Short mmCIF file of C-alpha atoms in Angstrom, two decimals:
data_model
loop_
_atom_site.label_atom_id
_atom_site.label_comp_id
_atom_site.label_asym_id
_atom_site.label_seq_id
_atom_site.Cartn_x
_atom_site.Cartn_y
_atom_site.Cartn_z
CA ALA A 14 -22.21 23.66 -0.79
CA GLN A 15 -22.15 20.02 0.16
CA SER A 16 -20.68 18.40 3.26
CA VAL A 17 -20.01 14.87 4.47
CA THR A 18 -20.26 13.49 7.98
CA GLN A 19 -18.65 10.28 9.13
CA LEU A 20 -19.80 10.00 12.71
CA ASP A 21 -17.53 7.10 13.67
CA SER A 22 -13.87 8.00 13.78
CA GLN A 23 -12.87 4.46 14.77
CA VAL A 24 -14.63 1.13 14.34
CA PRO A 25 -13.13 -2.05 15.81
CA VAL A 26 -14.60 -5.27 14.44
CA PHE A 27 -13.77 -8.93 14.99
CA GLU A 28 -12.48 -10.84 12.00
CA GLU A 29 -15.26 -12.47 9.93
CA ALA A 30 -17.90 -10.25 11.56
CA PRO A 31 -20.02 -7.83 9.49
CA VAL A 32 -19.31 -4.13 9.47
CA GLU A 33 -21.15 -0.95 8.56
CA LEU A 34 -19.37 2.39 8.22
CA ARG A 35 -21.75 5.31 8.30
CA CYS A 36 -21.77 8.29 5.98
CA ASN A 37 -24.28 11.11 5.79
CA TYR A 38 -24.17 14.01 3.41
CA SER A 39 -25.89 17.33 3.00
CA SER A 40 -26.61 18.89 -0.33
CA SER A 41 -29.48 20.75 -1.89
CA VAL A 42 -28.95 19.12 -5.27
CA SER A 43 -28.17 15.71 -6.67
CA VAL A 44 -24.71 14.48 -5.87
CA TYR A 45 -22.28 11.74 -6.70
CA LEU A 46 -21.12 9.65 -3.74
CA PHE A 47 -17.90 7.73 -3.24
CA TRP A 48 -16.08 5.55 -0.79
CA TYR A 49 -12.30 5.55 -0.86
CA VAL A 50 -9.96 3.33 1.16
CA GLN A 51 -6.51 4.28 2.38
CA TYR A 52 -4.30 1.40 3.50
CA PRO A 53 -1.48 2.27 5.91
CA ASN A 54 1.11 4.53 4.29
CA GLN A 55 -0.60 4.41 0.91
CA GLY A 56 -2.71 6.67 -1.29
CA LEU A 57 -6.45 6.53 -1.69
CA GLN A 58 -8.11 3.83 -3.74
CA LEU A 59 -11.68 3.96 -5.00
CA LEU A 60 -13.88 1.29 -3.40
CA LEU A 61 -17.16 2.15 -5.08
CA LYS A 62 -19.26 5.02 -6.32
CA TYR A 63 -22.87 5.99 -6.81
CA LEU A 64 -23.68 8.17 -9.79
CA SER A 65 -27.26 7.23 -10.62
CA GLY A 66 -29.47 4.18 -11.10
CA SER A 67 -29.58 1.31 -8.63
CA THR A 68 -29.22 2.49 -5.07
CA LEU A 69 -27.23 -0.59 -4.08
CA VAL A 70 -23.69 -0.28 -5.33
CA LYS A 71 -21.15 -3.08 -5.24
CA GLY A 72 -17.45 -2.35 -5.09
CA ILE A 73 -14.14 -4.09 -4.79
CA ASN A 74 -13.05 -6.42 -1.99
CA GLY A 75 -16.63 -7.47 -1.19
CA PHE A 76 -17.82 -4.02 -0.09
CA GLU A 77 -21.17 -2.54 -0.98
CA ALA A 78 -23.01 0.67 -0.17
CA GLU A 79 -26.59 1.78 -0.33
CA PHE A 80 -27.69 5.24 -1.35
CA ASN A 81 -30.66 6.42 0.68
CA LYS A 82 -31.91 9.75 -0.58
CA SER A 83 -34.53 10.28 2.12
CA GLN A 84 -31.96 9.76 4.86
CA THR A 85 -29.15 11.40 2.87
CA SER A 86 -26.93 8.46 3.68
CA PHE A 87 -24.45 6.27 1.87
CA HIS A 88 -23.38 3.65 4.40
CA LEU A 89 -20.66 1.15 3.52
CA ARG A 90 -21.09 -2.50 4.42
CA LYS A 91 -19.26 -5.79 4.26
CA PRO A 92 -20.76 -9.07 5.49
CA SER A 93 -17.48 -10.59 6.70
CA VAL A 94 -14.28 -8.62 7.24
CA HIS A 95 -10.68 -9.79 6.99
CA ILE A 96 -7.50 -8.61 8.62
CA SER A 97 -6.53 -7.06 5.29
CA ASP A 98 -9.50 -4.68 5.53
CA THR A 99 -7.72 -2.72 8.26
CA ALA A 100 -7.53 0.77 6.78
CA GLU A 101 -8.95 4.27 6.83
CA TYR A 102 -12.20 4.68 4.90
CA PHE A 103 -13.30 7.99 3.45
CA CYS A 104 -16.72 8.93 2.21
CA ALA A 105 -16.80 11.72 -0.39
CA VAL A 106 -19.37 13.70 -2.31
CA SER A 107 -19.25 15.79 -5.46
CA ARG A 108 -21.45 17.31 -8.08
CA SER A 109 -20.56 17.23 -11.73
CA GLN A 110 -17.72 19.61 -12.47
CA GLU A 111 -17.14 20.32 -8.81
CA LYS A 112 -14.54 19.27 -6.33
CA LEU A 113 -14.62 16.19 -4.16
CA THR A 114 -15.50 16.92 -0.54
CA PHE A 115 -14.28 14.29 1.88
CA GLY A 116 -15.51 13.21 5.27
CA THR A 117 -13.09 13.00 8.17
CA GLY A 118 -12.56 9.28 7.72
CA THR A 119 -13.28 6.14 9.73
CA ARG A 120 -10.46 3.93 10.90
CA LEU A 121 -11.51 0.29 10.61
CA THR A 122 -9.51 -2.02 12.86
CA ILE A 123 -9.97 -5.77 12.49
CA ILE A 124 -9.46 -7.78 15.66
CA PRO A 125 -8.14 -11.33 15.10
CA ASP B 7 3.21 0.99 -14.80
CA THR B 8 2.31 3.35 -11.95
CA ALA B 9 -0.72 5.47 -12.84
CA VAL B 10 -0.12 8.51 -10.62
CA SER B 11 3.35 8.90 -9.15
CA GLN B 12 4.80 11.44 -6.76
CA THR B 13 8.34 12.33 -5.78
CA PRO B 14 9.67 12.39 -3.22
CA LYS B 15 7.78 9.97 -1.03
CA TYR B 16 9.21 11.51 2.14
CA LEU B 17 10.50 15.03 2.69
CA VAL B 18 12.03 16.32 5.91
CA THR B 19 13.17 19.93 5.92
CA GLN B 20 13.74 22.98 8.09
CA MET B 21 11.37 25.89 8.57
CA GLY B 22 11.94 28.64 6.05
CA ASN B 23 13.20 26.37 3.28
CA ASP B 24 11.68 26.14 -0.19
CA LYS B 25 10.75 22.71 -1.54
CA SER B 26 8.99 21.13 -4.49
CA ILE B 27 6.90 18.00 -4.87
CA LYS B 28 6.44 16.47 -8.31
CA CYS B 29 3.47 14.58 -9.69
CA GLU B 30 3.11 12.70 -12.94
CA GLN B 31 0.24 10.69 -14.37
CA ASN B 32 0.46 8.30 -17.32
CA LEU B 33 -3.29 7.81 -17.68
CA GLY B 34 -3.78 10.45 -20.37
CA HIS B 35 -6.05 12.42 -18.05
CA ASP B 36 -6.82 16.10 -18.58
CA THR B 37 -7.33 17.12 -14.96
CA MET B 38 -4.96 16.97 -12.00
CA TYR B 39 -5.35 17.90 -8.34
CA TRP B 40 -3.39 18.53 -5.16
CA TYR B 41 -4.85 17.57 -1.79
CA LYS B 42 -3.51 18.09 1.73
CA GLN B 43 -4.13 15.50 4.45
CA ASP B 44 -3.47 16.81 7.93
CA SER B 45 -2.45 14.91 11.05
CA LYS B 46 -6.10 14.08 11.76
CA LYS B 47 -6.42 12.46 8.32
CA PHE B 48 -8.68 15.24 7.05
CA LEU B 49 -8.37 15.59 3.27
CA LYS B 50 -8.88 18.94 1.61
CA ILE B 51 -8.42 19.99 -1.97
CA MET B 52 -5.85 22.68 -2.65
CA PHE B 53 -5.66 23.08 -6.41
CA SER B 54 -7.07 21.67 -9.61
CA TYR B 55 -5.72 22.06 -13.13
CA ASN B 56 -7.55 21.17 -16.33
CA ASN B 57 -5.42 21.05 -19.47
CA LYS B 58 -2.72 23.06 -17.71
CA GLU B 59 -5.22 25.73 -16.68
CA LEU B 60 -5.93 26.50 -13.01
CA ILE B 61 -9.55 25.63 -12.20
CA ILE B 62 -9.72 25.39 -8.42
CA ASN B 63 -7.64 27.40 -5.99
CA GLU B 64 -8.92 26.92 -2.49
CA THR B 65 -7.91 29.22 0.31
CA VAL B 66 -4.26 28.28 0.22
CA PRO B 67 -1.42 30.64 1.23
CA ASN B 68 0.36 32.10 -1.76
CA ARG B 69 3.53 30.41 -0.51
CA PHE B 70 2.08 27.40 -2.36
CA SER B 71 2.43 27.65 -6.12
CA PRO B 72 1.35 24.85 -8.43
CA LYS B 73 2.90 24.53 -11.86
CA SER B 74 1.68 22.41 -14.74
CA PRO B 75 4.26 22.22 -17.52
CA ASP B 76 2.05 19.81 -19.46
CA LYS B 77 -1.12 17.77 -18.97
CA ALA B 78 0.75 14.86 -17.43
CA HIS B 79 2.52 16.84 -14.73
CA LEU B 80 1.43 19.01 -11.83
CA ASN B 81 4.16 20.11 -9.45
CA LEU B 82 3.76 21.87 -6.14
CA HIS B 83 6.31 24.40 -4.96
CA ILE B 84 6.23 25.64 -1.39
CA ASN B 85 8.15 28.73 -0.28
CA SER B 86 9.19 29.60 3.27
CA LEU B 87 7.98 26.35 4.78
CA GLU B 88 6.20 26.55 8.14
CA LEU B 89 5.60 23.96 10.84
CA GLY B 90 1.90 23.87 9.91
CA ASP B 91 2.76 22.72 6.41
CA SER B 92 3.67 19.30 7.80
CA ALA B 93 1.16 16.93 6.24
CA VAL B 94 0.72 14.32 3.56
CA TYR B 95 0.20 15.82 0.12
CA PHE B 96 -1.69 13.76 -2.43
CA CYS B 97 -1.77 14.29 -6.15
CA ALA B 98 -4.75 12.96 -8.12
CA SER B 99 -5.99 12.95 -11.70
CA SER B 100 -9.26 12.40 -13.54
CA PRO B 101 -10.11 11.93 -17.21
CA SER B 102 -11.76 15.34 -17.42
CA TYR B 103 -12.92 18.12 -15.16
CA SER B 104 -16.43 16.74 -15.16
CA ALA B 105 -15.31 13.17 -14.53
CA GLU B 106 -16.51 11.61 -11.36
CA THR B 107 -13.61 9.38 -10.40
CA GLN B 108 -10.23 10.62 -9.29
CA TYR B 109 -7.12 8.46 -9.14
CA PHE B 110 -4.73 9.19 -6.32
CA GLY B 111 -0.97 9.01 -6.04
CA PRO B 112 0.78 7.38 -3.06
CA GLY B 113 1.32 10.68 -1.24
CA THR B 114 4.32 12.74 -0.14
CA ARG B 115 4.91 12.91 3.59
CA LEU B 116 6.29 16.34 4.43
CA LEU B 117 7.73 17.06 7.85
CA VAL B 118 8.85 20.59 8.64
CA LEU B 119 11.17 20.89 11.65
#
């Protein structure tokens, strides 16, 4: 079975500063990796996903993530954050035809 | 043109009551899911249906009974509600059971008093 670890439960960042949200996974087989964002009082929205191919994945709202197989990581990055990026970010992993397993989430707070 | 919708958005009820949450998707997807998000924001899958057939049934009390009248709908009925059932319940759908991307509804916030 696979699992996902998001070590940082909260990350405060100044507006226009860069941010990295960490995600590590464990699995004995190849997996698909995802980042979802949950804005306050809303459902989850897909930011980006890694299925195969290039290890650098670009998503919506200027976010990108890099798949690192040797470190079993899929960290999310943005070079310059905005107030509107304040949200909860969830890393998730799945294998084909299997359920999504989510991490515990990282709350990103942007400081004006 | 909401893709995945849920009703109600908020639900406040007493312990012991029976309640239902409805989910509809207009994306033409074959697979639908129910997730529970607890007070610590932890998301866990409860059920998955593919073409109206139950595929995933995680360790969920049998007070929870999903029903899929057709591919576009997956409702969740909860009997004898308990305080611990208070959570946000999310419905999701995907094009097929093997599809990678799931599309989530806005959530139903259930509070059991």
